[in-house]
Coordinates of C-alpha atoms in Angstrom, one line a residue:
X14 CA 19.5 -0.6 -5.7
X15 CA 17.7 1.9 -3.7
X16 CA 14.8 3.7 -4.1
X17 CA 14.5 7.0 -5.2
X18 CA 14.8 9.7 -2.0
X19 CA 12.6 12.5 -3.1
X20 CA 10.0 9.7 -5.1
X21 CA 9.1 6.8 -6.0
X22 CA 11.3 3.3 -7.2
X23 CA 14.1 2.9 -9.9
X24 CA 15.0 6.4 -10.7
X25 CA 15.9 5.2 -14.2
X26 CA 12.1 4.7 -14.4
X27 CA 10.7 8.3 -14.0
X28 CA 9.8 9.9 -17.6
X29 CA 8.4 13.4 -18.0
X30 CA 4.8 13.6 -18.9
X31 CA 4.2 14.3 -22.4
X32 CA 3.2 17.5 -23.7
X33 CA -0.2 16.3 -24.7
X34 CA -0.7 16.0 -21.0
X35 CA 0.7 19.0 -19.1
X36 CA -1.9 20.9 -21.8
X37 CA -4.5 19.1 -20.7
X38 CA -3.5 19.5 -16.7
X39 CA -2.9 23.3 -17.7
X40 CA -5.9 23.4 -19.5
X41 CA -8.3 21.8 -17.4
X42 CA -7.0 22.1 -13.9
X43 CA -5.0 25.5 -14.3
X44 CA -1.8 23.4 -13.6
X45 CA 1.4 25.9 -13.5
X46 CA 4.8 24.6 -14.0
X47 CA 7.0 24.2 -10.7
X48 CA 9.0 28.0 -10.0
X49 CA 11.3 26.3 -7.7
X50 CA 14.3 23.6 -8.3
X51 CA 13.9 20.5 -5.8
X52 CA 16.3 20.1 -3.2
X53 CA 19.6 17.4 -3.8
X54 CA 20.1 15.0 -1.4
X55 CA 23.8 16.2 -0.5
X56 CA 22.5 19.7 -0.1
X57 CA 20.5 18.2 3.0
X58 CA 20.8 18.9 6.5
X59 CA 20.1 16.3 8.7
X60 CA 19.0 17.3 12.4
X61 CA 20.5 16.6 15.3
X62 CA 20.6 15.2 18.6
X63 CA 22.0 11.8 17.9
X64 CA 22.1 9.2 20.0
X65 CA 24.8 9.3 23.2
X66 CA 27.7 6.9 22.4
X67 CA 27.0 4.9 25.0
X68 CA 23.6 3.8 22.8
X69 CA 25.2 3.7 19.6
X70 CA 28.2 1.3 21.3
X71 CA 25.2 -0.8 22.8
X72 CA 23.3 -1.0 19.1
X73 CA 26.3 -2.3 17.5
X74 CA 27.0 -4.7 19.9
X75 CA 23.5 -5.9 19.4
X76 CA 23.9 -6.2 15.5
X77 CA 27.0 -7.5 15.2
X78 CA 29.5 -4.2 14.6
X79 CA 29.3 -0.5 14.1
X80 CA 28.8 -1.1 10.4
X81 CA 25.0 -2.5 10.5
X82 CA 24.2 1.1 12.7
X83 CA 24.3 4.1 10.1
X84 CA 24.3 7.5 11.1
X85 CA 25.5 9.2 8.2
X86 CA 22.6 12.0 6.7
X87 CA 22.1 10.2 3.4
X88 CA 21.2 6.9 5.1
X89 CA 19.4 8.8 7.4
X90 CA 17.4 10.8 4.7
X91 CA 16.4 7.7 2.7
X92 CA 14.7 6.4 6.1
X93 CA 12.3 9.7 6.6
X94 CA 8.8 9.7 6.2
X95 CA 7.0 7.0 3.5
X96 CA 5.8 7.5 0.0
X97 CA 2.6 9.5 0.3
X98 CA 2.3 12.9 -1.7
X99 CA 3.1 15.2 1.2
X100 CA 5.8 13.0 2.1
X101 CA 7.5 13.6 -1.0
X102 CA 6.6 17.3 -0.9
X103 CA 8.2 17.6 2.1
X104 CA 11.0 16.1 1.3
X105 CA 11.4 17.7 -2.0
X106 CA 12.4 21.3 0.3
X107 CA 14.6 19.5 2.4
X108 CA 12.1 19.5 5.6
X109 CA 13.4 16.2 7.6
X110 CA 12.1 17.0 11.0
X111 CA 10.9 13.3 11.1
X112 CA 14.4 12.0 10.2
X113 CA 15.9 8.8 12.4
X114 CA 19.0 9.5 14.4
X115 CA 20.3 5.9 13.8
X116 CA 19.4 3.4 11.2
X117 CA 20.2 0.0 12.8
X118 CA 20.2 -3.3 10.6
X119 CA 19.8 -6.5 12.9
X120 CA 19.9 -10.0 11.0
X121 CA 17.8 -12.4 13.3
X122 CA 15.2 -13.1 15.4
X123 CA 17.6 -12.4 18.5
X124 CA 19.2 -9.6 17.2
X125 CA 16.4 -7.7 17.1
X126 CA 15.5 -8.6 20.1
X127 CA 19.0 -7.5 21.5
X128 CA 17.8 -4.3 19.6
X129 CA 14.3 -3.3 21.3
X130 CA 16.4 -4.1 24.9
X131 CA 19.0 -1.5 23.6
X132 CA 16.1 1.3 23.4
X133 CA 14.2 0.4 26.3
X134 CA 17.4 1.3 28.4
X135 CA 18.6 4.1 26.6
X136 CA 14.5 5.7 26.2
X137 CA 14.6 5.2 22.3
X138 CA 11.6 4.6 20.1
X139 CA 11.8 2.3 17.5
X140 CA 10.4 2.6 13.9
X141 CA 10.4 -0.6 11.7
X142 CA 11.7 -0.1 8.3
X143 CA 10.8 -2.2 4.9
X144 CA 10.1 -1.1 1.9
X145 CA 9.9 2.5 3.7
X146 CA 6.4 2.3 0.8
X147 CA 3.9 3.6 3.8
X148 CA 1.6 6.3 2.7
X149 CA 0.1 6.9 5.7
X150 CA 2.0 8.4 8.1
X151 CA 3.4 4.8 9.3
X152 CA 7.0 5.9 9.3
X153 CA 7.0 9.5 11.4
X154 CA 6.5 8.4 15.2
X155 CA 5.3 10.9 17.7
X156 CA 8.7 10.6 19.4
X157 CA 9.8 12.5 22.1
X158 CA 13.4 12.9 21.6
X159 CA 15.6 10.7 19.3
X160 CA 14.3 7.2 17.8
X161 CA 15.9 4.7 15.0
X162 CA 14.6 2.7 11.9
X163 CA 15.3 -0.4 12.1
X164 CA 16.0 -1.8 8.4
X165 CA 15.3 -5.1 8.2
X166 CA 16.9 -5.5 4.8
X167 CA 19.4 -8.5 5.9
X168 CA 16.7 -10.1 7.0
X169 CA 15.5 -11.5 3.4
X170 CA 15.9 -15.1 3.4
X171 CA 13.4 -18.3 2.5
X172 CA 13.8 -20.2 5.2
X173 CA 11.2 -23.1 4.5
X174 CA 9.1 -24.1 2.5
X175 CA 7.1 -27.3 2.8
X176 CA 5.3 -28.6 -1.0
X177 CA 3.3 -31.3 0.3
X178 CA 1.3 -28.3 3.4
X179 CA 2.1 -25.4 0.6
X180 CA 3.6 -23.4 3.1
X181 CA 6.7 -20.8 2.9
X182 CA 8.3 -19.1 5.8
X183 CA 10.1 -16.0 4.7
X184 CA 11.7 -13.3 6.7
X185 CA 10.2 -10.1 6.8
X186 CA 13.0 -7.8 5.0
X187 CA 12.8 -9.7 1.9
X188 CA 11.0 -7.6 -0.9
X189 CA 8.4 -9.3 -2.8
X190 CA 9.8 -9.9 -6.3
X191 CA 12.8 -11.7 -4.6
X192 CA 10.2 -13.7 -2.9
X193 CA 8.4 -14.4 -5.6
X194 CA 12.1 -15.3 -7.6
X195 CA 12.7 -17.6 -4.5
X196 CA 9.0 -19.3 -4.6
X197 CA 8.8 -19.5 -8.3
X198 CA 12.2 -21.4 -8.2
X199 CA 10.7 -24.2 -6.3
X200 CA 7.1 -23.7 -8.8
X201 CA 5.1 -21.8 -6.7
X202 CA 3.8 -17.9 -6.3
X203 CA 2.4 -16.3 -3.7
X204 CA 0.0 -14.2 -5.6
X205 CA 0.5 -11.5 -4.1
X206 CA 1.2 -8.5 -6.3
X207 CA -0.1 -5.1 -4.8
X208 CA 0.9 -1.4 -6.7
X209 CA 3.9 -1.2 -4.2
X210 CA 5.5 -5.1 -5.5
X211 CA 8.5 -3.7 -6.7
X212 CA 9.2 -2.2 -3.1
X213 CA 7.4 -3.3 -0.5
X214 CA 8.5 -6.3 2.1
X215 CA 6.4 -9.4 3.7
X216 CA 6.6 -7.9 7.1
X217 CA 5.4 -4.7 5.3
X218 CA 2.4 -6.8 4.4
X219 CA 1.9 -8.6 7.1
X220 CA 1.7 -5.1 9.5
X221 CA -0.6 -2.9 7.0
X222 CA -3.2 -5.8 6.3
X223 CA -2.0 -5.4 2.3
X224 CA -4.0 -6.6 -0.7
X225 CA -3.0 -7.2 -4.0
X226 CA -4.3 -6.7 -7.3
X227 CA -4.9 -10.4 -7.5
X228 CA -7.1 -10.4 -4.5
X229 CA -9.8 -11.8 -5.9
X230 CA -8.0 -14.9 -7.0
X231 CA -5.5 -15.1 -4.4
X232 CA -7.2 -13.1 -1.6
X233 CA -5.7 -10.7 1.0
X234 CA -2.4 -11.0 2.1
X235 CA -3.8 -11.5 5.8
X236 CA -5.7 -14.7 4.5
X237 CA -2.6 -16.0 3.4
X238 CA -0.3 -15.5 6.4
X239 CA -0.4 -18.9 8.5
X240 CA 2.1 -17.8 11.2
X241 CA 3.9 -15.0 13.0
X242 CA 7.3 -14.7 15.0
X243 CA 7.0 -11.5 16.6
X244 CA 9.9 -9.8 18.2
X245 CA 8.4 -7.3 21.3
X246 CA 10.2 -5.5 24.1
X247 CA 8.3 -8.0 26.7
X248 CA 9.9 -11.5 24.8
X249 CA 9.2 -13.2 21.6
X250 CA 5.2 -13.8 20.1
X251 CA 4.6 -17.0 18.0
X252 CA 1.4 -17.5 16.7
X253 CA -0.1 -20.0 14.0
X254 CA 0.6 -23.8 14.4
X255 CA -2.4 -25.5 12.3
X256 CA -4.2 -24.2 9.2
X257 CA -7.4 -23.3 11.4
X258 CA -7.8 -23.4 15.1
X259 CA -11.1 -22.9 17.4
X260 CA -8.0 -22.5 20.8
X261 CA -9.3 -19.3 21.5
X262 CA -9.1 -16.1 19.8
X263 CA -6.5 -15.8 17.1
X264 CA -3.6 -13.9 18.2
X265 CA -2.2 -13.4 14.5
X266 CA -5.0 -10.7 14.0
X267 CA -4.1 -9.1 16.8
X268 CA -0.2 -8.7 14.7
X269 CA -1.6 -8.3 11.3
X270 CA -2.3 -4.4 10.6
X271 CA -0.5 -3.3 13.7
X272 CA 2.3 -1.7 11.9
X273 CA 5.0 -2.2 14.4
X274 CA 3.1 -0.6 17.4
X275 CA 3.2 -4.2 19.2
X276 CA 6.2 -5.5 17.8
X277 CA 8.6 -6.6 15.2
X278 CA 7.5 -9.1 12.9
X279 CA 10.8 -11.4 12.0
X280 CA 9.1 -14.2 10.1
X281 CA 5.9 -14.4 8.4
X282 CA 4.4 -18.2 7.0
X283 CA 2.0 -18.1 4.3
X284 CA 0.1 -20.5 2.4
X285 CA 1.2 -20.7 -2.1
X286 CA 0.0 -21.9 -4.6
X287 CA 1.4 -23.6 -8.2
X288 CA 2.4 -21.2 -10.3
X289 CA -0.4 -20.8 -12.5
X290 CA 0.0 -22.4 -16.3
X291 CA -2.1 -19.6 -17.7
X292 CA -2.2 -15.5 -17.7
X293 CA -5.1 -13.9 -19.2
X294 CA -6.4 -10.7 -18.7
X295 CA -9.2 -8.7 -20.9
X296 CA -10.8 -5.5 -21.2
X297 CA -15.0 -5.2 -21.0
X298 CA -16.6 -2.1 -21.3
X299 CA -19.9 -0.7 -18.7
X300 CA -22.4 2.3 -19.3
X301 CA -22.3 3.3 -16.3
X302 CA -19.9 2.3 -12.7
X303 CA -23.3 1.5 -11.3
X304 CA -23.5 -1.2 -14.3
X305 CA -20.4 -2.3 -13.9
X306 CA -20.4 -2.3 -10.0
X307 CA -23.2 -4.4 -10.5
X308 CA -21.6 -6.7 -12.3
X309 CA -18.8 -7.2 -10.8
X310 CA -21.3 -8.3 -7.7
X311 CA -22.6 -10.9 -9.2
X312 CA -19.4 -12.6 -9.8
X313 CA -18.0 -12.1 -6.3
X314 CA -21.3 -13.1 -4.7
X315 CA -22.4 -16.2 -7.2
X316 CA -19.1 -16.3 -9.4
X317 CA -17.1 -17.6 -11.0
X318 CA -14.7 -15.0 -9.8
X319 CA -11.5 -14.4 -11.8
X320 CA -8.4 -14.0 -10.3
X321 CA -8.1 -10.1 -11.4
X322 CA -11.2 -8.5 -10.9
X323 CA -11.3 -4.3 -11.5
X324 CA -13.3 -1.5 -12.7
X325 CA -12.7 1.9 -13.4
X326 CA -15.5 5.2 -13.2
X327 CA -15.8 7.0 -16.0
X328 CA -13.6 9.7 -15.0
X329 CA -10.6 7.3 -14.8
X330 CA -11.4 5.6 -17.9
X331 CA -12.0 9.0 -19.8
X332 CA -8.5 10.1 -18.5
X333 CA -6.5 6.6 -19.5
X334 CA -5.8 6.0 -15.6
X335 CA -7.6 2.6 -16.1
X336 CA -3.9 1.4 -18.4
X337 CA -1.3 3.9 -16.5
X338 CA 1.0 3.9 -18.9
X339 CA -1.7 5.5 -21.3
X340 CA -2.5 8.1 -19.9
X341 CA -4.4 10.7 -21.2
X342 CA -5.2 8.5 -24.1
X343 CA -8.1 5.7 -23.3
X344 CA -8.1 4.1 -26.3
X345 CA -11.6 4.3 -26.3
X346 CA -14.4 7.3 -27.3
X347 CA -15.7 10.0 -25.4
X348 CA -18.7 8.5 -24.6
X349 CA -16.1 5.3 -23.6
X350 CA -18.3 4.5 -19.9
X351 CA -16.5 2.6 -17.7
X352 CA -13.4 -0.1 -18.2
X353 CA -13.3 -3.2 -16.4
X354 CA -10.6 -5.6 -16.4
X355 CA -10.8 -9.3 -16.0
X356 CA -8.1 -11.6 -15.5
X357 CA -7.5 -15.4 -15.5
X358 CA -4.3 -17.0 -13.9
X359 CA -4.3 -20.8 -13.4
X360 CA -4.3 -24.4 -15.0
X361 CA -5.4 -23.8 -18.9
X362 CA -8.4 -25.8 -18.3
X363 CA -9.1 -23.9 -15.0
X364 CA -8.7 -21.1 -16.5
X365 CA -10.8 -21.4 -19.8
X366 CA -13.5 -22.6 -17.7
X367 CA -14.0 -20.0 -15.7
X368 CA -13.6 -17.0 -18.1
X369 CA -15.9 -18.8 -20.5
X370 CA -18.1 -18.5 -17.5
X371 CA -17.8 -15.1 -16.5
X372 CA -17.7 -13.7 -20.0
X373 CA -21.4 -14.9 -20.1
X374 CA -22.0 -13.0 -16.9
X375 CA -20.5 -9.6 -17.7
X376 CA -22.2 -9.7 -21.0
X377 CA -25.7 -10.3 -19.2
X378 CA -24.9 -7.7 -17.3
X379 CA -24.6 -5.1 -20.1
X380 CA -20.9 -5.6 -20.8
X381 CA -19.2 -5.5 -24.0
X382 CA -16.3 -7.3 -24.6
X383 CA -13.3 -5.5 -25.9
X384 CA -10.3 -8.1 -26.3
X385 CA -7.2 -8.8 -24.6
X386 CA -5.5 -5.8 -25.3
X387 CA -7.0 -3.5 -22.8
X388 CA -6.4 -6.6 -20.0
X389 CA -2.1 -6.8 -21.4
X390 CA -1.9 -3.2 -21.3
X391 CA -3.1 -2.7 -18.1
X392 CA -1.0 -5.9 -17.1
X393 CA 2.3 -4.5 -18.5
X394 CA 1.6 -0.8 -16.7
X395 CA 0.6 -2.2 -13.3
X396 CA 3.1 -0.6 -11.1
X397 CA 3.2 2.3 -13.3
X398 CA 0.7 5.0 -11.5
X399 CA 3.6 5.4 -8.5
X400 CA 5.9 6.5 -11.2
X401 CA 3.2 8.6 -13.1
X402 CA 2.3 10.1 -9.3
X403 CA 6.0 11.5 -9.1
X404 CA 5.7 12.7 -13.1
X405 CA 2.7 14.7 -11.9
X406 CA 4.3 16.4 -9.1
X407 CA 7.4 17.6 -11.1
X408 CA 5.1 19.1 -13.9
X409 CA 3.8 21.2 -11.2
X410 CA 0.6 19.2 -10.7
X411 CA -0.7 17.4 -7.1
X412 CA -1.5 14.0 -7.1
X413 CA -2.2 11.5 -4.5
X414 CA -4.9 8.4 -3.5
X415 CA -7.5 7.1 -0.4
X416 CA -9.1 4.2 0.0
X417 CA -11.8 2.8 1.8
X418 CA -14.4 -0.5 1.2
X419 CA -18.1 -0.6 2.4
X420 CA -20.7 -3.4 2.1
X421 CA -21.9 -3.6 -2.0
X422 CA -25.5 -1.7 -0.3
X423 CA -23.5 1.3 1.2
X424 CA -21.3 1.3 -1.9
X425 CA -23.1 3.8 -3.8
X426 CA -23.6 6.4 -0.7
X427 CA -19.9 6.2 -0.1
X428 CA -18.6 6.9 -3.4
X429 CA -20.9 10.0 -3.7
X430 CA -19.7 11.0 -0.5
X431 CA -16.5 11.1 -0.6
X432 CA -16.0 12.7 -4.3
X433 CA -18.4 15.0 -2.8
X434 CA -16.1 16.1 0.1
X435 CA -12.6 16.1 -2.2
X436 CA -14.3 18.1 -4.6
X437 CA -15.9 21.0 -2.8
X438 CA -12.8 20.8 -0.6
X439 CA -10.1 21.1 -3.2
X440 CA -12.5 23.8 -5.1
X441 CA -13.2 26.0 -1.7
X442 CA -8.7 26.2 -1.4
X443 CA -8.5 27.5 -4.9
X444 CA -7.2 24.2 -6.4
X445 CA -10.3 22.2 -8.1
X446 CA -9.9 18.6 -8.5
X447 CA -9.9 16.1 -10.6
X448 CA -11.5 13.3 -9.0
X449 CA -11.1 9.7 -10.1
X450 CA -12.3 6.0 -8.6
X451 CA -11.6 2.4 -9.5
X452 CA -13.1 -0.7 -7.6
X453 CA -9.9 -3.4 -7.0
X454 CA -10.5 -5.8 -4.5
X455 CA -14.1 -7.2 -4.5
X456 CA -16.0 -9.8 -2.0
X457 CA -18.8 -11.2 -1.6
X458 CA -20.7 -8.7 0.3
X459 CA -18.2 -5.4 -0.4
X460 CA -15.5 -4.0 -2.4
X461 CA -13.0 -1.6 -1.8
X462 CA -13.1 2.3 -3.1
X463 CA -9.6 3.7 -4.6
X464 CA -9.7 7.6 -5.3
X465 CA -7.4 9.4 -7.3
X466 CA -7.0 13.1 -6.8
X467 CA -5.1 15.7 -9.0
X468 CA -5.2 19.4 -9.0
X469 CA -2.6 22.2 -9.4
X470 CA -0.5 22.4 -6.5
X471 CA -1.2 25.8 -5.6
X472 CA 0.8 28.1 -3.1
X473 CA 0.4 25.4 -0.5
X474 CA 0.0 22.1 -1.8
X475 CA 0.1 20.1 1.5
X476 CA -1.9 22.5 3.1
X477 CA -4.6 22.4 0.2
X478 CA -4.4 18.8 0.9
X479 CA -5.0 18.5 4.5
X480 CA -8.0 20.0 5.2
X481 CA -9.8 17.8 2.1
X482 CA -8.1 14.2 3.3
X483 CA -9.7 15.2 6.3
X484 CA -13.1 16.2 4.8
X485 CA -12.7 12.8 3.0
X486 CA -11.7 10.8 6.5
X487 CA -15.7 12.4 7.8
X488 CA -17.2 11.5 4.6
X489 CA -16.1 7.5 4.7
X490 CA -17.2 7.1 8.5
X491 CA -20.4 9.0 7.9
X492 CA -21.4 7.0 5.2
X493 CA -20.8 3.5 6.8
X494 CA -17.0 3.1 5.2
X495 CA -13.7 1.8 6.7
X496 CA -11.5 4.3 7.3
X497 CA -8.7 1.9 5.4
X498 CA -8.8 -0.6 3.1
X499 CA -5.1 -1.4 2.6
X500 CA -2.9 1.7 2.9
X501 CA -3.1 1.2 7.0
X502 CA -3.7 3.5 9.9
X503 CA -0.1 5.2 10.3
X504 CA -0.7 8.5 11.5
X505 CA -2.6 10.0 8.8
X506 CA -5.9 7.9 9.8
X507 CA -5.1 7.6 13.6
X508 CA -7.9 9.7 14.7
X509 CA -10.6 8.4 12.2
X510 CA -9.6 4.9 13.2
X511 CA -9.9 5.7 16.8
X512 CA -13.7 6.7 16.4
X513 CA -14.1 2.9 14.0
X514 CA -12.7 0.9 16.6
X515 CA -14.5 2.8 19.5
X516 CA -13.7 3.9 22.8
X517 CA -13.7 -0.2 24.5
X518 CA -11.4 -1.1 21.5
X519 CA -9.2 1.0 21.9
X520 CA -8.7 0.5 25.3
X521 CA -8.4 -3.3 24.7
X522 CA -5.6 -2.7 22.2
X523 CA -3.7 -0.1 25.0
X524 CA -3.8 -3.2 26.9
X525 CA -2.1 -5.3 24.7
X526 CA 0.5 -2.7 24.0
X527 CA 1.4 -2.2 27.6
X528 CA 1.4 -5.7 27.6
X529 CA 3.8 -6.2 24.9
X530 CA 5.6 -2.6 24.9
X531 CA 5.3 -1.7 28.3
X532 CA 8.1 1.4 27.6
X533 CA 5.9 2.2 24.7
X534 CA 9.2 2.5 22.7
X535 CA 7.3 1.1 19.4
X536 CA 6.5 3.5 16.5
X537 CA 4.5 6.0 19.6
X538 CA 1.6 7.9 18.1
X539 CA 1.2 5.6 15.2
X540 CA -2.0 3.2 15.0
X541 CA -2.5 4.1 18.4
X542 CA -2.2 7.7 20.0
X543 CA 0.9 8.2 22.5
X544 CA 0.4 8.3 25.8

C-alpha cells in the first residue's frame, strides 16, 4: 500500500476533526476554513528535463530491466519532498519543483553500487528513498540539473539473525512493522517504535540518528546498530565486527545521521531483545512540567527507568495532545497540570519490580497516580498525531513540530526560549500560536524537547512558518540546545547545524565526503552545504 501523496500514511486512516474542535481552533486561534480545493494527483504536472536515454538505458541495466527505473509523474510525485508541514503544503497546490526525474529501485548491495557509477558518469545526484517520512528537508537536494530517488523498497529482507549474540541484520528498505513481524517470528523485538513506525525504514533510522518512544527502555536506534554496509561512489564501507572496539575511532558514527550525504546504507545489524512478556503503561499526574521534569530526572539519573518514559506541559495536557486520539478532550480538569506516562515492557517479574519501584518515586516526587487508562490510551493512539497533523491542515488550521534536547540544567532556559521565539514570531505574522511541549526521550544527564505548534494558516502559511522555525533554530543554539534531536539535519537545519558542529568540523566531514563522494553526487546541499 502506499502512503498517502498530499499527507500522511493509510489514507483510509485520515478522519475530519470533530466539530467540538474546529470551534475551539476558530475560537481560539481565529482558524478559517480552507477557500481552496487541494490539488489531485492526476491533475499534476511533473517537470521536465529527464534523464538522456543513454542514462536511463545505463540505470536499467544496473537494476536488472527498465521496470525497476520509473519515470512516470505519479511515481515521480510520490517521491518529492518528505512529510513536514510545508512539504505537504506545497504539495497540496501542485508545486513539485523538487520532484526526481527517475525513481530507480536496485535490490542489492552491488546493484546499488552499479547505480551510484551510473550517476557519476552521467553527472546525476542521487537522493535515497525509504519511508520518504523526512521532515526536514532530507529529500529536496540542492541539485543542479536532474537527480533520482533511489527506492530501496526491494531491498526488505532479514537476512540473519543470530539468538545466541542477539543480533539481526536487515536490509535497509524494509519498514519497521515488517521487521518487527520478521523478529517477532523468531521471539524477539527490536524495540524500536518511533511516531513514524508505520512508515519509516531501518536505513531511515540508521541515517537520521532516530529514537523511539521506547528510548528509555530500549535506547536510541544508534545504540542499537552493531554494523554498517555502506554502498559510496568510491567502493563499499563495512563497519562493526565486535560488540565494542577501542581499534580507533568508530567509523559507524561517522554513517549514522549522515542521511545519505556519504553513502547508501544496504544493511544495518542491530542488537534485539526477547520480546517482552509484559506491556504496561499508566498515567501520573504533575503540578507543574518543572515537577514533573523533575521527576522524570530522578528516574533517568538514579532509576529504575521504565521502558516508556514521557511527559506532557500543561498546554498539551490541557488540549488532549498528551492521548492523540483525544484530542481536545483530556480527560482530566482545568486545573489538570501536567500528564506523564510511564510504561513497563519486559519479564512479569521484571516488570512488577521496577514499576513498583518507580511508582514510589513519582509519588515522592509530587505525582499522583491516575491508573492504566491514561497509559492504554495513549498506547493505542501512538502513531496518531501524523494523522491528526494532516486533519488540522484540511480544517484550515497549520500544524507542525521541532525538537531539540539540552542537558537537564539548561532544560528549563531552553524551553522558555524557544516557546518564546514561536510565539512572538507566529503573533508578529498575524497568525498567534498555540504552543505545546512534551519531554520523550530522557537520559541521564538530558532529555529531549518536542514542540507542537498550531495556528491559522493565514494568507501564507509556509511563509508565516519560515521566519519563526528560524527564530526557533536561534533560540535552541543560544540557549545551549542541539539543533536536532531526532528529526535530522536535511536541509531545513543545514545552517544551524553548520554553526553546532563548527568551522574544523565541518571541514573534517568535507573531507570524508570527498573521500567517499568525490563527484559529490549524494543528496548535495543536504547535511552538508554544496559546494
Amino acid at each position: 500500500m502506499d502512503m498517502l501523496w498530499s499527507g500522511w500514511g493509510d489514507p483510509a486512516r485520515a478522519t475530519p476533526l470533530p466539530e467540538t474542535v474546529t470551534g475551539l481552533l476558530r475560537d481560539l486561534l481565529g482558524v478559517k476554513p480552507r477557500d481552496t480545493e487541494q490539488i489531485a494527483l492526476a491533475d499534476i504536472t511533473v517537470p521536465g528535463p529527464a534523464p538522456a536515454p543513454a542514462a536511463l538505458r545505463d540505470l536499467a541495466d544496473a537494476v536488472g530491466g527498465p521496470d525497476h527505473v520509473r519515470t512516470d509523474a505519479e511515481t515521480r510525485v510520490r517521491h518529492t519532498r518528505g512529510k513536514s508541514t510545508p512539504d505537504l503544503l506545497r504539495i497540496r497546490t501542485g508545486d513539485v519543483s523538487d520532484t526526481p526525474a527517475a525513481v530507480v529501485l536496485p535490490a542489492t548491495h552491488d546493484e546499488v553500487l552499479a547505480v551510484l557509477r551510473v550517476c557519476v558518469g552521467h553527472g546525476l545526484a542521487v537522493v535515497p528513498f525509504g519511508g520518504g517520512t523526512s521532515v526536514v528537508g532530507g529529500l529536496a537536494p540542492e541539485a543542479r540539473g536532474p537527480f533520482v530517488a533511489l527506492d530501496l523498497a526491494r531491498m526488505d529482507g532479514l537476512l540473519a539473525l543470530d539468538p545466541v549474540s542477539r543480533t539481526a541484520t536487515l536490509q535497509p528498505g524494509l519498514r519497521a512493522p515488517q521487521a518487527e513481524a520478521l523478529l517477532a517470528a523468531q521471539g524477539f523485538t527490536l524495540g524500536h517504535f518511533p511516531q513514524s513506525f508505520e512508515w519509516a525504514t531501518i536505513g531511515g533510522f540508521a541515517a537520521a540518528r532516530s529514537s523511539g518512544q521506547a528510548s528509555a527502555g530500549y535506547g536510541r536506534f544508534d545504540e542499537m546498530v552493531l554494523g554498517l554496509t555502506v554502498a559510496t561512489p568510491a567502493g563499499t564501507l563495512d563497519t562493526g565486527r565486535a560488540p565494542r572496539s577501542a581499534a580507533g575511532p568508530d567509523l559507524r558514527q561517522l554513517v549514522l545521521g549522515s542521511e545519505g550525504a556519504f553513502g547508501v546504507i544496504t544493511s544495518v545489524t542491530v542488537r534485539i531483545r526477547p520480546l517482552p512478556e509484559t506491556r504496561i503503561y499508566e498515567g501520573w499526574r504533575f503540578a507543574s512540567f518543572e515537577e514533573g521534569a523533575a521527576a522524570l530526572r530522578r528516574l533517568a539519573q538514579d532509576g529504575p527507568r521504565p521502558t516508556v518514559l514521557r511527559l506532557s506541559d500543561e498546554t498539551e495536557t490541557l488540549i488532549g495532545l498528551a492521548q492523540p486520539d483525544a484530542i481536545g478532550s483530556s480527560g482530566l480538569p482545568q486545573d489538570a497540570g501536567c500528564m506523564a506516562i510511564a510504561g513497563y515492557e519486559g519479564t512479569a517479574e521484571d516488570t512488577a519490580y521496577r514499576r513498583e519501584r518507580a511508582a514510589a518515586v513519582l509519588r515522592d516526587s509530587g505525582g499522583t497516580y491516575l491508573g492504566e487508562e491514561p497509559g492504554d490510551r495513549w498506547a493505542h493512539g501512538r502513531y496518531s498525531a501524523p494523522y491528526l497533523r494532516d486533519s488540522l491542515l484540511d480544517a484550515g488550521a497549520f500544524a507542525e513540530t521541532l525538537e531539540t534536547a539540552g542537558f537537564w540544567s539548561a532544560l528549563p532556559g531552553l524551553y522558555a526560549a524557544v516557546r518564546t521565539a514561536l510565539t512572538t514570531a507566529l503573533t508578529e505574522s498575524g497568525t498567534p500560536p498555540l504552543v505545546m511541549c512534551h519531554i520523550s526521550h530522557v537520559y541521564e544527564n538530558g532529555a529531549s524537547l518536542y514542540f507542537t505548534v498550531v495556528s491559522a494558516q493565514g494568507e501564507d502559511p509556509v511563509a508565516h512558518w519560515t521566519p519563526a522555525k528560524h527564530a526557533a533554530n536561534e533560540a535552541i543554539l543560544a540557549a545551549g540546545g542541539t539543533i536536532s534531536h531526532h528529526h535530522g539535519v536535511g536541509g531545513d537545519h543545514r545552517d544551524w547545524y553548520v554553526r553546532e558542529a563548527g568551522p574544523l568540523g565541518i571541514d573534517a566531514l568535507r573531507a570524508v565526503k570527498g573521500r567517499l563522494d568525490p563527484s559529490g553526487v549524494l543528496n548535495p546541499g543536504i547535511l552538508l552545504p554544496a559546494d
